Amino acid sequence: MEKPFAITLDPGSSLANKTGTWRTMRPVYRDHLPPCNAQCPAGEDIQGWLYPAESGDYEAAWRHLTRDNPFPAIMGRVCYHSCEGACNRGKLDAAVGINSVERFLGDEALKRGWRFEPPAAELLARGKHVLVVGAGPSGMSAAYHLRRLGHAVTVLEAGPAAGGMMRFGIPKYRLPRDVLDAEMARIVAMGVTLKLDTKVFDLAQTMKDGGYDAAFLAVGAHIAKRTFIPAKDGSRILDAVSLLRSMEGADTPETRPMLGRRVVVYGGGNTAIDVARTAKRLGATEAIIVYRRTREKMPAHDFEVEEALEEGVMVKWLSTIKQAGNQLGETALTIEKMALDAHGNPQPTGEYETLEADSLVLALGQDVDLSLLDGVPGLERKDGVVQVDPVTMMTGHPGLFAGGDMVPASRNVTVAVGHGKKAARHIDAWLNGRAAGAAPKHPGATFERLNPWYYSDAPKTLRPQLDLARRTSSFDEVQGGLTEANALFEARRCLSCGNCFECDNCYGVCPDNAVIKLGPGKRFEINYDYCKGCGICAAECPCGAIEMVAEEV
Amino acid sequence: MHQPVKFYQTGTFTVGNRLLAPEQRSVQASTERSNSLNSGHRACQGCGEALGARYAVDAAMRATGNQLIAANATGCLEVFSTPYPETSWQLPWIHSLFGNAAAVGTGIAAALKVKAIKAGAEHSPVRVIAQGGDGGTTDIGFGCLSGMFERNDDVLYLCYDNEAYMNTGVQRSSATPPAARTATTMAVGAHPGAEFGQGKNLPLIAMAHEIPYVATATVADLRDLEAKVEKAMSIHGARYLHILVPCPLGWGAASHDTIRLARLARETGIFPVFEAEHGEVTAVTKIRRHVPVEEYLRPQKRFAHLFSGNGHPETIARIQADADRNIRRFKLLDEAQQEA
């Protein structure tokens, strides 16, 4: 073949040289479980819903969020957001305000009237009929998820309105009732049957009468725990559950419970705090919490204690109430001072003092009324709650599942919502004659996986709080929401731990052009023909979504 | 040059960002990038020079609408990209000798100028770059380069500085830092490694020629590098861009640490990143998180002798003093950072 002067070979491209053969390690894209998600009792895919929120697609974010939790506006107000404690960004500057963004999305959904899609016809055709007892967070969560899976769902609720403890236990200044009502109504609108004022006394009979194929029980813990306090006849002693319940619908001063000017609350949980803050709003000049241990040992959440103290609630630490009403009069309480022993347990000291109080509210915890289960075989009860398989939420009786406050777990809304979701998945599996098993989990996205260099500094945005004067004089909501600009900023602070967010770093830093960019939403692929396995892509991935794996020889 | 950094998604240090408008995205984030130095090249795993060359030439390609010719000095870049008859280059590319890339670039620029004048234009739409490693630039090609500067020829010279002759087995060049071990400055004797007080600082020498544009960059800051190339291509006349490109083999570092080391070189102050026009410094890239030089030196085997046995704390202190001098000289820290 004729070639120009001094040319002996045809020109060729280096693409003929497959340098991938040099490789001993190969990069692999993996999704990891971010710590927020790992921590969430409701199993929310937090990084997953923050991602569309970052680009301002709030509806997509809300739809993604509600795949796991149908109550974002409620959660954005009452959830104790343990996700933020786990957030990797906390190690850089401050945790992402996940809860604030969740509330923003929830409020946005209410404002714009977003609704849940009803289940598809072919799903409904295969669906069975499931009974849910109790329209609290757990029951309504289960109803929602069961409905989405195509089942006919009937919720029987003993109270006059849906919401359970969210309505009868959480004060309005934390959860406005229009928000609660709206999120409950949205589930009913999916085709869930809700029957109010319908208490189930005999479950076996109810199941038979209704022809239900399975049942989820979430009756909550509505019975106040008592402790024996010697009291004179005139002493005014109430329990926290009844007090908070009597606040519901009590919109005028005449209908509100009478507590007097000096109110003492006995207990150290969140309910005690709720009661003391409610008492302040009802006009008490003094609201004093008596708790037998120290602040560090208090089960109530720290930020709630802080808000209560701001509002003028006082706390007597290391104190117990020995007697209500004494020789000084019916309004006096006898308090005994306590001291912590080596194990951190309070021990009596024999030192007494007197505390004047117009009323005493006991906030010592709650029990479950399990009488509806009488006569149901196979159930195991222990410590006043029903035992369930922690993976499936099924009780000892086949087809009977339970969750929320009536099973052994932390008693809060998010845990209850998580129970509802988990139970729904396993009820569906059980009805279809298969075992669902535990949901598979990705490996954890620890802080060590991240390359935080790439994240610029961005301090957290705080939510506005109601002025103190208005807080203690009204039941207006204490915590405000974020504006859209703030919510967007906050969403974009997410580091996307362990999940590719398409920053193009791998595509850019590969010295061998061996990363293929697949386009928006499709992430990347490695071209193993040319990847030499240097590992720069993995080292420089901001979110740690690439792993180096040894080549098999 | 930088967009203001507010939070990671819209003022980003990453290569790309789905939330940015297309015109704000980096060249390397684009699927349309020219991949001027294509796959299949024979550079070592994690080669900083391959990365730096693609970054710079891709940016120059975009800046010139792909109307670009490259002259290339001998060195790793030429050897690993173009073993005859294969080539990785996706643009007209010419190789001649180790020492004359600047002169060859100058000649091409002169020819283009003649063609432009004949066509009745002031400048040719086709632009020229010349490129080489630190050996071919600071030592062997220095005469040609200085001539190119002195005549203000319309060429952008790109120096990929990996601080030694890596292609021939890691011998000291005039860009090798003091105390570094190379095959010719071994870790033996009272003062192991390269001597202090020797070598050349080519960006400062280029500035002394008072050419229109001189800048330094690293492969750790892509957006900065691309912006500098783009700026350089907006100027006619002699321009010089000095890019720090870590060499895993010659530095004795892990192949995945290439970018991290370049970043540390900047964050310690050892490698000041700045821009100069007509001999005056006009902009510096501030250090974001200041770190002591030890953090940069430790991962590199070429400095291992500083940490073995009883160590050489006095040598590390001298390197630290050099870094501190750069910080003072180029004002690399904000006042607030200096106090902290």
Short mmCIF file of N, CA, C and O in Angstrom, two decimals, chain A residues 27-88:
data_model
loop_
_atom_site.label_atom_id
_atom_site.label_comp_id
_atom_site.label_asym_id
_atom_site.label_seq_id
_atom_site.Cartn_x
_atom_site.Cartn_y
_atom_site.Cartn_z
N PRO A 27 -13.95 -0.10 40.74
CA PRO A 27 -14.95 0.74 41.40
C PRO A 27 -16.36 0.26 41.08
O PRO A 27 -16.63 -0.14 39.95
N VAL A 28 -17.22 0.27 42.09
CA VAL A 28 -18.60 -0.18 41.92
C VAL A 28 -19.50 0.86 42.60
O VAL A 28 -19.24 1.28 43.71
N TYR A 29 -20.55 1.27 41.90
CA TYR A 29 -21.52 2.20 42.51
C TYR A 29 -22.46 1.43 43.42
O TYR A 29 -22.99 0.39 43.05
N ARG A 30 -22.64 1.95 44.63
CA ARG A 30 -23.55 1.31 45.57
C ARG A 30 -24.35 2.38 46.28
O ARG A 30 -23.85 3.47 46.51
N ASP A 31 -25.56 2.03 46.63
CA ASP A 31 -26.34 2.91 47.51
C ASP A 31 -26.09 2.46 48.94
O ASP A 31 -26.07 1.27 49.22
N HIS A 32 -25.91 3.42 49.82
CA HIS A 32 -25.73 3.10 51.23
C HIS A 32 -26.86 3.73 52.03
O HIS A 32 -27.50 4.68 51.58
N LEU A 33 -27.08 3.20 53.20
CA LEU A 33 -28.17 3.70 54.04
C LEU A 33 -27.69 4.90 54.86
O LEU A 33 -26.84 4.75 55.73
N PRO A 34 -28.24 6.08 54.59
CA PRO A 34 -27.80 7.25 55.35
C PRO A 34 -28.23 7.12 56.82
O PRO A 34 -29.25 6.49 57.11
N PRO A 35 -27.48 7.72 57.72
CA PRO A 35 -27.80 7.56 59.15
C PRO A 35 -29.18 8.10 59.53
O PRO A 35 -29.80 7.58 60.44
N CYS A 36 -29.64 9.13 58.83
CA CYS A 36 -30.97 9.68 59.13
C CYS A 36 -32.03 8.62 58.91
O CYS A 36 -32.91 8.38 59.75
N ASN A 37 -31.92 7.98 57.76
CA ASN A 37 -32.87 6.95 57.38
C ASN A 37 -32.77 5.75 58.32
O ASN A 37 -33.78 5.21 58.78
N ALA A 38 -31.52 5.36 58.62
CA ALA A 38 -31.31 4.22 59.51
C ALA A 38 -31.94 4.48 60.87
O ALA A 38 -32.37 3.55 61.55
N GLN A 39 -31.98 5.73 61.26
CA GLN A 39 -32.46 6.10 62.58
C GLN A 39 -33.98 6.24 62.62
O GLN A 39 -34.58 6.15 63.68
N CYS A 40 -34.61 6.48 61.47
CA CYS A 40 -36.03 6.87 61.46
C CYS A 40 -36.93 5.69 61.83
O CYS A 40 -36.94 4.67 61.15
N PRO A 41 -37.70 5.80 62.92
CA PRO A 41 -38.58 4.70 63.31
C PRO A 41 -39.67 4.44 62.27
O PRO A 41 -40.22 3.35 62.21
N ALA A 42 -39.98 5.45 61.44
CA ALA A 42 -40.98 5.25 60.41
C ALA A 42 -40.34 4.80 59.10
O ALA A 42 -41.02 4.62 58.10
N GLY A 43 -39.01 4.67 59.09
CA GLY A 43 -38.31 4.18 57.90
C GLY A 43 -38.40 5.13 56.72
O GLY A 43 -38.44 4.70 55.57
N GLU A 44 -38.45 6.43 56.97
CA GLU A 44 -38.51 7.38 55.86
C GLU A 44 -37.20 7.39 55.08
O GLU A 44 -36.13 7.36 55.67
N ASP A 45 -37.32 7.48 53.77
CA ASP A 45 -36.15 7.58 52.90
C ASP A 45 -35.80 9.07 52.81
O ASP A 45 -36.09 9.74 51.82
N ILE A 46 -35.17 9.58 53.85
CA ILE A 46 -35.02 11.03 54.00
C ILE A 46 -34.16 11.62 52.89
O ILE A 46 -34.55 12.58 52.22
N GLN A 47 -33.01 11.02 52.66
CA GLN A 47 -32.16 11.51 51.56
C GLN A 47 -32.94 11.45 50.24
O GLN A 47 -32.86 12.36 49.42
N GLY A 48 -33.74 10.41 50.09
CA GLY A 48 -34.52 10.23 48.87
C GLY A 48 -35.53 11.33 48.64
O GLY A 48 -35.72 11.77 47.51
N TRP A 49 -36.19 11.83 49.70
CA TRP A 49 -37.18 12.88 49.46
C TRP A 49 -36.57 14.27 49.50
O TRP A 49 -37.11 15.21 48.92
N LEU A 50 -35.43 14.41 50.17
CA LEU A 50 -34.76 15.72 50.13
C LEU A 50 -34.24 15.99 48.71
O LEU A 50 -34.16 17.14 48.28
N TYR A 51 -33.91 14.92 48.00
CA TYR A 51 -33.31 15.08 46.67
C TYR A 51 -34.23 15.84 45.71
O TYR A 51 -33.80 16.87 45.15
N PRO A 52 -35.48 15.42 45.50
CA PRO A 52 -36.34 16.26 44.64
C PRO A 52 -36.64 17.63 45.26
O PRO A 52 -36.81 18.61 44.52
N ALA A 53 -36.67 17.70 46.59
CA ALA A 53 -36.94 19.00 47.23
C ALA A 53 -35.83 19.99 46.89
O ALA A 53 -36.08 21.19 46.76
N GLU A 54 -34.61 19.48 46.72
CA GLU A 54 -33.47 20.36 46.43
C GLU A 54 -33.65 21.11 45.12
O GLU A 54 -33.14 22.21 44.95
N SER A 55 -34.35 20.51 44.18
CA SER A 55 -34.54 21.19 42.91
C SER A 55 -35.88 21.93 42.89
O SER A 55 -36.30 22.43 41.86
N GLY A 56 -36.56 21.99 44.04
CA GLY A 56 -37.81 22.72 44.12
C GLY A 56 -39.02 21.91 43.68
O GLY A 56 -40.11 22.43 43.57
N ASP A 57 -38.82 20.61 43.43
CA ASP A 57 -39.96 19.79 43.05
C ASP A 57 -40.60 19.24 44.33
O ASP A 57 -40.40 18.08 44.71
N TYR A 58 -41.38 20.11 44.98
CA TYR A 58 -41.90 19.75 46.29
C TYR A 58 -42.95 18.64 46.21
O TYR A 58 -43.06 17.84 47.13
N GLU A 59 -43.69 18.61 45.12
CA GLU A 59 -44.71 17.56 45.04
C GLU A 59 -44.04 16.18 44.93
O GLU A 59 -44.45 15.23 45.59
N ALA A 60 -43.00 16.09 44.11
CA ALA A 60 -42.29 14.81 44.00
C ALA A 60 -41.69 14.43 45.35
O ALA A 60 -41.71 13.27 45.75
N ALA A 61 -41.17 15.43 46.06
CA ALA A 61 -40.58 15.18 47.38
C ALA A 61 -41.65 14.66 48.33
O ALA A 61 -41.44 13.68 49.06
N TRP A 62 -42.81 15.31 48.30
CA TRP A 62 -43.90 14.92 49.19
C TRP A 62 -44.38 13.51 48.85
O TRP A 62 -44.62 12.69 49.72
N ARG A 63 -44.47 13.21 47.56
CA ARG A 63 -44.93 11.87 47.16
C ARG A 63 -43.92 10.81 47.58
O ARG A 63 -44.28 9.72 48.00
N HIS A 64 -42.64 11.15 47.47
CA HIS A 64 -41.61 10.20 47.89
C HIS A 64 -41.68 9.99 49.41
O HIS A 64 -41.62 8.86 49.89
N LEU A 65 -41.83 11.07 50.13
CA LEU A 65 -41.90 11.00 51.59
C LEU A 65 -43.08 10.14 52.02
O LEU A 65 -42.97 9.28 52.90
N THR A 66 -44.24 10.40 51.40
CA THR A 66 -45.46 9.71 51.84
C THR A 66 -45.53 8.27 51.37
O THR A 66 -46.48 7.58 51.70
N ARG A 67 -44.56 7.81 50.64
CA ARG A 67 -44.49 6.37 50.40
C ARG A 67 -44.31 5.65 51.73
O ARG A 67 -44.73 4.51 51.88
N ASP A 68 -43.62 6.29 52.67
CA ASP A 68 -43.36 5.66 53.95
C ASP A 68 -44.21 6.22 55.08
O ASP A 68 -44.55 5.51 56.01
N ASN A 69 -44.50 7.50 55.02
CA ASN A 69 -45.18 8.13 56.14
C ASN A 69 -46.24 9.10 55.60
O ASN A 69 -45.91 10.08 54.95
N PRO A 70 -47.51 8.80 55.86
CA PRO A 70 -48.56 9.63 55.25
C PRO A 70 -48.82 10.94 55.99
O PRO A 70 -49.70 11.69 55.59
N PHE A 71 -48.04 11.24 57.04
CA PHE A 71 -48.37 12.43 57.86
C PHE A 71 -47.27 13.47 57.94
O PHE A 71 -46.86 13.85 59.05
N PRO A 72 -46.74 13.97 56.84
CA PRO A 72 -45.59 14.89 56.98
C PRO A 72 -45.89 16.17 57.77
O PRO A 72 -45.03 16.64 58.51
N ALA A 73 -47.08 16.72 57.63
CA ALA A 73 -47.37 17.96 58.36
C ALA A 73 -47.43 17.69 59.87
O ALA A 73 -47.03 18.53 60.68
N ILE A 74 -47.93 16.52 60.24
CA ILE A 74 -47.96 16.15 61.66
C ILE A 74 -46.54 15.86 62.15
O ILE A 74 -46.08 16.39 63.17
N MET A 75 -45.82 15.05 61.38
CA MET A 75 -44.47 14.69 61.79
C MET A 75 -43.58 15.92 61.91
O MET A 75 -42.77 16.02 62.82
N GLY A 76 -43.78 16.84 60.98
CA GLY A 76 -42.98 18.07 61.00
C GLY A 76 -43.23 18.90 62.25
O GLY A 76 -42.55 19.89 62.49
N ARG A 77 -44.24 18.50 63.04
CA ARG A 77 -44.53 19.23 64.27
C ARG A 77 -44.23 18.43 65.53
O ARG A 77 -43.75 18.96 66.51
N VAL A 78 -44.57 17.13 65.49
CA VAL A 78 -44.49 16.39 66.75
C VAL A 78 -43.37 15.35 66.78
O VAL A 78 -43.09 14.79 67.83
N CYS A 79 -42.73 15.11 65.65
CA CYS A 79 -41.69 14.07 65.66
C CYS A 79 -40.48 14.59 66.42
O CYS A 79 -40.11 15.75 66.30
N TYR A 80 -39.86 13.71 67.18
CA TYR A 80 -38.68 14.13 67.95
C TYR A 80 -37.41 14.10 67.12
O TYR A 80 -36.31 14.21 67.63
N HIS A 81 -37.57 13.94 65.84
CA HIS A 81 -36.51 13.97 64.84
C HIS A 81 -35.14 13.47 65.33
O HIS A 81 -34.15 14.20 65.34
N SER A 82 -35.13 12.19 65.69
CA SER A 82 -33.86 11.56 66.04
C SER A 82 -32.95 11.48 64.82
O SER A 82 -31.74 11.32 64.95
N CYS A 83 -33.53 11.64 63.63
CA CYS A 83 -32.74 11.67 62.39
C CYS A 83 -31.69 12.78 62.46
O CYS A 83 -30.56 12.60 62.04
N GLU A 84 -32.08 13.92 63.02
CA GLU A 84 -31.15 15.05 63.03
C GLU A 84 -29.98 14.81 63.98
O GLU A 84 -28.88 15.29 63.75
N GLY A 85 -30.23 14.03 65.03
CA GLY A 85 -29.13 13.67 65.92
C GLY A 85 -28.12 12.77 65.23
O GLY A 85 -26.94 12.79 65.54
N ALA A 86 -28.61 11.98 64.26
CA ALA A 86 -27.72 11.04 63.57
C ALA A 86 -27.07 11.66 62.34
O ALA A 86 -26.11 11.13 61.80
N CYS A 87 -27.58 12.81 61.89
CA CYS A 87 -27.16 13.41 60.61
C CYS A 87 -25.65 13.64 60.55
O CYS A 87 -25.07 14.27 61.43
N ASN A 88 -25.04 13.16 59.47
CA ASN A 88 -23.59 13.33 59.30
C ASN A 88 -23.18 14.79 59.21
O ASN A 88 -22.06 15.16 59.55
#
